[in-house]
Coordinates of C-alpha atoms and ligand atoms in Angstrom, one line a residue:
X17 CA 15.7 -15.3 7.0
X18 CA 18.8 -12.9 8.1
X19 CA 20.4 -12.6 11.1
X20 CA 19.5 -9.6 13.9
X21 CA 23.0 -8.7 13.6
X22 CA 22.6 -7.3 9.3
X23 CA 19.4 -5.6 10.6
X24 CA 21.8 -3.2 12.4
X25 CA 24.4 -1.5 10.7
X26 CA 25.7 2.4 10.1
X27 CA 23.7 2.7 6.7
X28 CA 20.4 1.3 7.9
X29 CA 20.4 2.6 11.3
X30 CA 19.8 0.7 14.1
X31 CA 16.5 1.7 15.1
X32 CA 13.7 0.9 13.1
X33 CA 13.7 -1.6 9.7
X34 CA 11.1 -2.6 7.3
X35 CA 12.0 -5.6 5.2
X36 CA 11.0 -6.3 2.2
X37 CA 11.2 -9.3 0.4
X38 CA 11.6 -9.4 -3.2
X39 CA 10.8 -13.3 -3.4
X40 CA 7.5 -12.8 -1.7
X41 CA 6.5 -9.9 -4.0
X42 CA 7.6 -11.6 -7.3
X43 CA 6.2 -14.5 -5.8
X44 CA 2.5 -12.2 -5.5
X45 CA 2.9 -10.3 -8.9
X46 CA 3.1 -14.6 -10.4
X47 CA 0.3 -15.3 -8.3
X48 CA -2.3 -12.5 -9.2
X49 CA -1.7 -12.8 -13.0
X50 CA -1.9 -16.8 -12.6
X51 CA -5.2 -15.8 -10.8
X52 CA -6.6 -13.4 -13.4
X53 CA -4.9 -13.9 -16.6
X54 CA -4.6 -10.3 -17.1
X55 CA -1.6 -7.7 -16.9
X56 CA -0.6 -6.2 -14.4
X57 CA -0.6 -2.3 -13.3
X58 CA 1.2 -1.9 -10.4
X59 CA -0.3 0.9 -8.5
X60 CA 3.0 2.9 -6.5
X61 CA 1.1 5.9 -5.6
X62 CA 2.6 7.8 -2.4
X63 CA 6.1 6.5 -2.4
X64 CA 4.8 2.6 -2.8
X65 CA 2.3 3.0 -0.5
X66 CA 4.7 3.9 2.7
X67 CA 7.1 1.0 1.8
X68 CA 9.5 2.9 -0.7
X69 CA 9.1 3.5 -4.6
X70 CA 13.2 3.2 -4.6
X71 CA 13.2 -0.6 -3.2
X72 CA 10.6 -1.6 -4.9
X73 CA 9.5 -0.2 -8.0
X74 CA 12.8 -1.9 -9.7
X75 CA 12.0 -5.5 -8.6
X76 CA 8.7 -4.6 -10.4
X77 CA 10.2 -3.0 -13.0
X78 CA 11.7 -5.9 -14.4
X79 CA 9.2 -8.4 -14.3
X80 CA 6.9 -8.9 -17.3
X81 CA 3.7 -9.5 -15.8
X82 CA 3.7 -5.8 -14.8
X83 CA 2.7 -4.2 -17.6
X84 CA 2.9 -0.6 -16.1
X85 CA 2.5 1.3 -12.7
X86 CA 0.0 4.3 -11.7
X87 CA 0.7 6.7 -9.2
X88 CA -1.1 9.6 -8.0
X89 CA 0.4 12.6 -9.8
X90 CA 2.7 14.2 -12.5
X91 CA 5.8 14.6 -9.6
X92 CA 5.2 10.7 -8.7
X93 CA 5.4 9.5 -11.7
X94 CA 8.3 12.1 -13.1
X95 CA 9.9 10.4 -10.3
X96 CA 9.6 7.2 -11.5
X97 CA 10.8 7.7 -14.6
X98 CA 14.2 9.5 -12.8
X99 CA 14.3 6.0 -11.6
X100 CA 15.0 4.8 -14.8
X101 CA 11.4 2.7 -15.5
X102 CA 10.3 2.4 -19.2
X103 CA 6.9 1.2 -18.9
X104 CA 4.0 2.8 -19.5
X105 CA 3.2 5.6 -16.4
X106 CA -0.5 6.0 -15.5
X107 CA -1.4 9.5 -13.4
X108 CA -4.3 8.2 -11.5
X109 CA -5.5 12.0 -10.2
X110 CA -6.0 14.2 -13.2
X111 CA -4.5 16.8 -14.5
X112 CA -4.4 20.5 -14.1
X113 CA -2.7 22.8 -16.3
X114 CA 0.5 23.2 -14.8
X115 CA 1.9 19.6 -14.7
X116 CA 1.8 19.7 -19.0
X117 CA 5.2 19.9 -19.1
X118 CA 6.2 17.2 -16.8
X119 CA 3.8 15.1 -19.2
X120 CA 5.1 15.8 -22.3
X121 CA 9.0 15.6 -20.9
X122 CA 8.5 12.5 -19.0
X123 CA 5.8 10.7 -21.3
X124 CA 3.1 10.3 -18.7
X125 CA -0.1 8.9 -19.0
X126 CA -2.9 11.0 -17.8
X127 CA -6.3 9.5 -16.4
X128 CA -9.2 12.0 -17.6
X129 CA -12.1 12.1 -15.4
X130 CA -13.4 15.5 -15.8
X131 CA -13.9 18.4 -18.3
X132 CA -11.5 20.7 -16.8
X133 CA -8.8 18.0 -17.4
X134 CA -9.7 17.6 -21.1
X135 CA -9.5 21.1 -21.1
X136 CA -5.7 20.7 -20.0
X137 CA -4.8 18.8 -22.9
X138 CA -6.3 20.6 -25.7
X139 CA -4.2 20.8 -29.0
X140 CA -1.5 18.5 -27.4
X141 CA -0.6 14.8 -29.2
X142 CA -0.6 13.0 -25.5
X143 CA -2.7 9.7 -25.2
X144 CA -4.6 9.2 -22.1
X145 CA -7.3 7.1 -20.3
X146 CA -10.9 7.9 -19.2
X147 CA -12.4 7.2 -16.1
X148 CA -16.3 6.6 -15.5
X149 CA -18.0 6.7 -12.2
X150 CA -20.3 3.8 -12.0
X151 CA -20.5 4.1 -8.1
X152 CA -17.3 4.5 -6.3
X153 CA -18.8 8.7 -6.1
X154 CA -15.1 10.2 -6.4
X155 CA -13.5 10.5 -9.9
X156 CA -14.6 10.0 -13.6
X157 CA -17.6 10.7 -15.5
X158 CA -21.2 9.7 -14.7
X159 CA -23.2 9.3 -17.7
X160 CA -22.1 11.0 -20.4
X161 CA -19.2 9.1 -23.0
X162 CA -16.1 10.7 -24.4
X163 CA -15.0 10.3 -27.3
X164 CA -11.8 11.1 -28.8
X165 CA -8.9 9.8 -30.4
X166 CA -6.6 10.1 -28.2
X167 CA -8.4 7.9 -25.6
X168 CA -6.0 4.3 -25.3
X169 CA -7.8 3.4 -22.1
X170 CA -11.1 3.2 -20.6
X171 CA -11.4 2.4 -16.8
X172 CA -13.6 2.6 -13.7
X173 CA -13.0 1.7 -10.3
X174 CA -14.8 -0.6 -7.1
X175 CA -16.1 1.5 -4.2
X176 CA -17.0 -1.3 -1.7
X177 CA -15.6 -4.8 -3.2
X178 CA -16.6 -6.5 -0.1
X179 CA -20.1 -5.8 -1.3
X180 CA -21.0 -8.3 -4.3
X181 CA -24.2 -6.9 -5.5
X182 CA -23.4 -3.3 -5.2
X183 CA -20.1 -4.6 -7.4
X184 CA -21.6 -6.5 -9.8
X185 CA -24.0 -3.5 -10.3
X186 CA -21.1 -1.4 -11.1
X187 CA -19.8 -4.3 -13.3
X188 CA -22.7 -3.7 -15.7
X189 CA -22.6 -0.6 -15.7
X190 CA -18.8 -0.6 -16.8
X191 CA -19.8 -3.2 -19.0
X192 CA -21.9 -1.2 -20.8
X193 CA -19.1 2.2 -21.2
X194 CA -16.4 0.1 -22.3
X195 CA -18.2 -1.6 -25.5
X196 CA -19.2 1.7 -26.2
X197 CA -15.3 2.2 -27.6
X198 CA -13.6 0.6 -30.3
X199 CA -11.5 -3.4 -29.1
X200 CA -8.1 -2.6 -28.5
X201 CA -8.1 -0.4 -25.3
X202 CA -6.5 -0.9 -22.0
X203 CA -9.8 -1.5 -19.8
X204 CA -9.4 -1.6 -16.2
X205 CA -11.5 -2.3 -13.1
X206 CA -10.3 -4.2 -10.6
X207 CA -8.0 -3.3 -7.9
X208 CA -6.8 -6.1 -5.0
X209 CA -10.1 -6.5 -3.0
X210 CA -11.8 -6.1 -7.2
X211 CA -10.1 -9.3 -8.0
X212 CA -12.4 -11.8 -6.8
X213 CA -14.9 -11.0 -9.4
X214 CA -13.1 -12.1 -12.3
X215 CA -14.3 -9.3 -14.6
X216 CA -14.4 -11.0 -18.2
X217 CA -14.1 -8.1 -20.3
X218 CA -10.9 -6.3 -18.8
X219 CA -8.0 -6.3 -20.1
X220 CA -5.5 -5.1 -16.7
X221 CA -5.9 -5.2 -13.3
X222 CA -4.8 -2.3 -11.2
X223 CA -3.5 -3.8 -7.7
X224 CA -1.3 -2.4 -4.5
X225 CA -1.7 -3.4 -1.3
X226 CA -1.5 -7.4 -3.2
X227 CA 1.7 -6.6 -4.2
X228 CA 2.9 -7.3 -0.5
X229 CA 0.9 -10.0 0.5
X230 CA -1.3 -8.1 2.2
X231 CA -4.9 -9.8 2.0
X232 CA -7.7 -6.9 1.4
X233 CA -11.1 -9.3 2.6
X234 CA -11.4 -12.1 4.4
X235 CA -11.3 -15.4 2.2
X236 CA -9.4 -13.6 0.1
X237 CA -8.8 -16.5 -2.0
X238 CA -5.6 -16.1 -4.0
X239 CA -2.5 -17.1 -2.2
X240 CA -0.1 -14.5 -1.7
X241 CA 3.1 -14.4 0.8
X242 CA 3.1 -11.6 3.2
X243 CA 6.4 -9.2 2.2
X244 CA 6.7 -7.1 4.7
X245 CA 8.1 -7.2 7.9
X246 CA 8.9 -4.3 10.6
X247 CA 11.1 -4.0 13.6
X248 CA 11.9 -1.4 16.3
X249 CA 14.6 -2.3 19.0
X250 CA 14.8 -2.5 23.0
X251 CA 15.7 1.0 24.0
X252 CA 15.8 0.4 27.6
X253 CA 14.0 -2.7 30.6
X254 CA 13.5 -2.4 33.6
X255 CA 11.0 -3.4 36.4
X256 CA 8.7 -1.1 38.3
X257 CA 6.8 -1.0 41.2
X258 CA 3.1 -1.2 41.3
X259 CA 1.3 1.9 41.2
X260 CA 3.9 3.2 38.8
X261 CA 2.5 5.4 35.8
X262 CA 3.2 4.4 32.3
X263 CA 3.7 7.5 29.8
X264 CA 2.2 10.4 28.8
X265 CA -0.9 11.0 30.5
X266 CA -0.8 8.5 33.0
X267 CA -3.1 6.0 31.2
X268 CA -1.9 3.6 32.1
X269 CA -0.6 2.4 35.9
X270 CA 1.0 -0.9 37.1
X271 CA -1.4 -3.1 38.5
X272 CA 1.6 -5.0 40.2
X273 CA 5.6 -5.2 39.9
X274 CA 6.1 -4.7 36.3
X275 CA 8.9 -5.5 33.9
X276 CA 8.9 -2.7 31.0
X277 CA 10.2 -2.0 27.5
X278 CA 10.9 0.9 25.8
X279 CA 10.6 0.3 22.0
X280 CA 12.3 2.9 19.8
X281 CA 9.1 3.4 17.5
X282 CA 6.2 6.1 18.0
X283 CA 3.9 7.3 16.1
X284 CA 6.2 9.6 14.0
X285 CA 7.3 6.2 12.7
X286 CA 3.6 5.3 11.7
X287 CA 3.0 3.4 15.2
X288 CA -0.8 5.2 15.3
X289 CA -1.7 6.4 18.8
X290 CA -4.9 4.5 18.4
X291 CA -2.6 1.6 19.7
X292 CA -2.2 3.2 23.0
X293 CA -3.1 0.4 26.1
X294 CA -4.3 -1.5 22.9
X295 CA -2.2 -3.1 20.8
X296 CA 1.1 -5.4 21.2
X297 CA 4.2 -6.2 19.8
X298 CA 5.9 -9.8 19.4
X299 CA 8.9 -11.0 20.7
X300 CA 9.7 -14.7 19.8
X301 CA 6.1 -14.9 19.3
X302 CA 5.6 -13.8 22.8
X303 CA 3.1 -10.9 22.9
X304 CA 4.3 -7.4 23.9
X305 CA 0.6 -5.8 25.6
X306 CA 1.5 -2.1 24.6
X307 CA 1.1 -0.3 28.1
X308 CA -0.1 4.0 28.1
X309 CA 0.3 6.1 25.4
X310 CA 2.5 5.5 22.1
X311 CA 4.8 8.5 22.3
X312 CA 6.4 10.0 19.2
X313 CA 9.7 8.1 19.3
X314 CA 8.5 5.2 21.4
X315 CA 6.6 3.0 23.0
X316 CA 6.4 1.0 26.5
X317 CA 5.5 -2.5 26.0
X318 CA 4.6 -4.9 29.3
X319 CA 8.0 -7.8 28.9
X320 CA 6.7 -9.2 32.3
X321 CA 8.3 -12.8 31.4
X322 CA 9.8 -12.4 28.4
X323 CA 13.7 -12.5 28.2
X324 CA 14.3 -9.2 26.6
X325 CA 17.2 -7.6 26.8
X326 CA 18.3 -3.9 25.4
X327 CA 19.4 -3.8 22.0
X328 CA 17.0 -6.8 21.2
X329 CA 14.5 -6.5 18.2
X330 CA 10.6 -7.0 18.8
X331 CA 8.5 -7.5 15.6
X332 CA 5.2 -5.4 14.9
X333 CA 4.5 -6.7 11.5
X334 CA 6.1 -10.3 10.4
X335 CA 4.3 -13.2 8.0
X336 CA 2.0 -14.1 10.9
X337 CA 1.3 -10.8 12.0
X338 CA 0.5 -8.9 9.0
X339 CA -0.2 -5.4 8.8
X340 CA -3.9 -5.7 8.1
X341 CA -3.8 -7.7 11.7
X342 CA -2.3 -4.5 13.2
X343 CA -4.6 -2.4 11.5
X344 CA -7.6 -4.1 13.3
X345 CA -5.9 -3.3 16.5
X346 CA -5.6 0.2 15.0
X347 CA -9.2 1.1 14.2
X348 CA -7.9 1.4 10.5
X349 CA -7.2 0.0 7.2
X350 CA -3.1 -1.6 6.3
X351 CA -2.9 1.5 3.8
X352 CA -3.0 4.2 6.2
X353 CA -0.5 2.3 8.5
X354 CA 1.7 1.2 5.6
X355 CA 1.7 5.3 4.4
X356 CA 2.2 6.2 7.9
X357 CA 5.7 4.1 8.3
X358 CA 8.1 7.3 8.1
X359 CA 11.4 8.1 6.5
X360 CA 13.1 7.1 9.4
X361 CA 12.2 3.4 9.2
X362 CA 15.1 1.9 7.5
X363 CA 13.9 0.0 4.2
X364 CA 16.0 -3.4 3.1
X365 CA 15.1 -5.6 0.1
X366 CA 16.6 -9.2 1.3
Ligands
PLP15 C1 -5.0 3.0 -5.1 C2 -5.8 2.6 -6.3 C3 -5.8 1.2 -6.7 C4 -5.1 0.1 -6.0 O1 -5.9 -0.4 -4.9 P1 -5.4 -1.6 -4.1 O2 -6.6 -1.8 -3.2 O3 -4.2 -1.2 -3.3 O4 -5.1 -2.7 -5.0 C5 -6.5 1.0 -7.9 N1 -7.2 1.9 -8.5 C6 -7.3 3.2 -8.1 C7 -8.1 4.2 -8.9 C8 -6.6 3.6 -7.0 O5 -6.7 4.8 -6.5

């Protein structure tokens, strides 16, 4: 796809780079309306989800099938519109009384799911969405309906997808809010994992972690293309004896002569700990058993028969290791890894 040589250069570093591609993500955003026949919101909440609102909120930008984004706050989505994005702007996390102004100057689009947010936008002109609670227990109203003219939106969201009776309950239940208001509205329900249920009566569908091909179930049965891939270079090799300790801590020691790594990603990069004597990187498909504890800069891996020299690159996320793989290895979910990666990853759109 590009040579190792571009992935190293005095603007990106030479370190650590995430790519992204652009013709797996346009290929998703295709896919998930094909799938649903809805629009698309395209949630970009905390900076993309890890993998850069600057790289890829304009390839989003200009496709129609995105209808508009969401993000978490007033600054996020301020930001976005810095960026130059006309679409509509929803603010996922309420609303308190200071962000007004960066409302009203950069035409955002509040989600009201609670009194005191109401309460915010009292006497002003701004439209904005309301948000029941029919079982995901966080945000939006339980039982009572709102009614205002303001309102362009009605939505709820999916606590356990995975779970098809529990979401089909909460289904119903959304069902039942949404005719409550007049045809016309933006309704919302689903989010990535949500899309398997097919929900009739919405109108959008609010997905992320889709977006990068990143599957949220197993049997997850639209076909995306994984987007992302992540790679940290060979710092240093060399062999050592047995009974030689491996990092911090001494966790782990070499059962026999050893050939070592050094990879120039810890877990300030987002490498989690967790992945300490657990998890591996690749190396032309080779596996990479990570040896002792991930360090904040870097991380030993065992290259015992590998032909890896310094300056090399050794994947940790590709197409066939995604990072919902790693995230198994991780004790986690792909989004906390993804919102891990750190500033000091190099992004590039190819
Ligand atoms: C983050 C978020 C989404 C997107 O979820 P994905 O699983 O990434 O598709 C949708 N709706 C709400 C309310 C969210 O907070």
């Amino acid at each position: 796809m590009f040579s190792e040589k571009s992935l190293c250069d005095s603007t990106l570093g030479c370190r650590a780079v995430l790519t992204i591609s652009r013709e797996a993500i346009r290929h998703n955003v295709k896919e998930i309306c094909k799938f649903t026949g809805k629009k698309i919101i395209a949630v970009v909440k905390s900076d993309a989800y890890g993998v850069g609102a600057e790289q890829v909120v304009p390839l989003l930008s200009e496709m129609d099938e995105v209808e508009a984004f969401a993000v978490a706050c007033a600054e996020e989505g301020a930001e976005l519109r810095e960026m130059g994005v006309d679409k509509d702007i929803l603010i996922l996390g309420g609303v308190f009384p200071e962000e007004l102004a960066l409302l009203k100057e950069y035409n955002l689009t509040p989600i009201v799911s609670d009194k005191a947010h109401l309460k915010v936008l009292k006497g002003e002109s701004i439209p904005f969405h309301i948000k029941y609670d029919t079982g995901m227990g966080r945000l939006g109203f339980l039982e009572e309906t709102i009614t205002d003219p303001r309102i362009v939106g009605v939505m709820s969201h999916f606590s356990t997808p995975a779970d098809r009776e529990f979401s089909l309950s909460q289904v119903e239940k959304f069902k039942k809010i949404a005719s409550l208001y007049p045809k016309g509205l933006w309704v919302h329900l689903e989010s990535s994992a949500g899309l398997i249920y097919k929900v009739p009566f919405t109108t959008h569908v609010r997905v992320g972690l889709a977006l990068y091909g990143e599957k949220p179930l197993k049997n997850y049965p639209l076909s995306l293309k994984p987007a992302l891939s992540l790679k940290a270079r060979v710092i240093s090799v060399k062999e050592v004896p047995a009974g030689h300790p491996i990092s911090y801590g001494r966790t782990f020691v070499a059962p026999r002569k050893m050939k070592i790594a050094v990879i120039s990603l810890g877990y300030a990069d987002g490498l989690m700990k967790s992945l300490s004597n657990k998890g591996y990187l690749l190396y032309k498909r080779k596996r990479l058993p990570i040896l002792g504890n991930v360090t904040m800069d870097m991380t030993v891996v065992d290259v015992s028969g590998a032909d890896v020299s310094v300056g090399d690159w050794v994947e940790v996320v590709s197409e066939s290791r995604t990072f919902v793989d790693l995230a198994k290895d991780a004790g986690t979910i792909p989004y906390e890894l993804m919102c891990n990666l750190s500033k000091r990853v190099k992004r590039r759109v190819v």
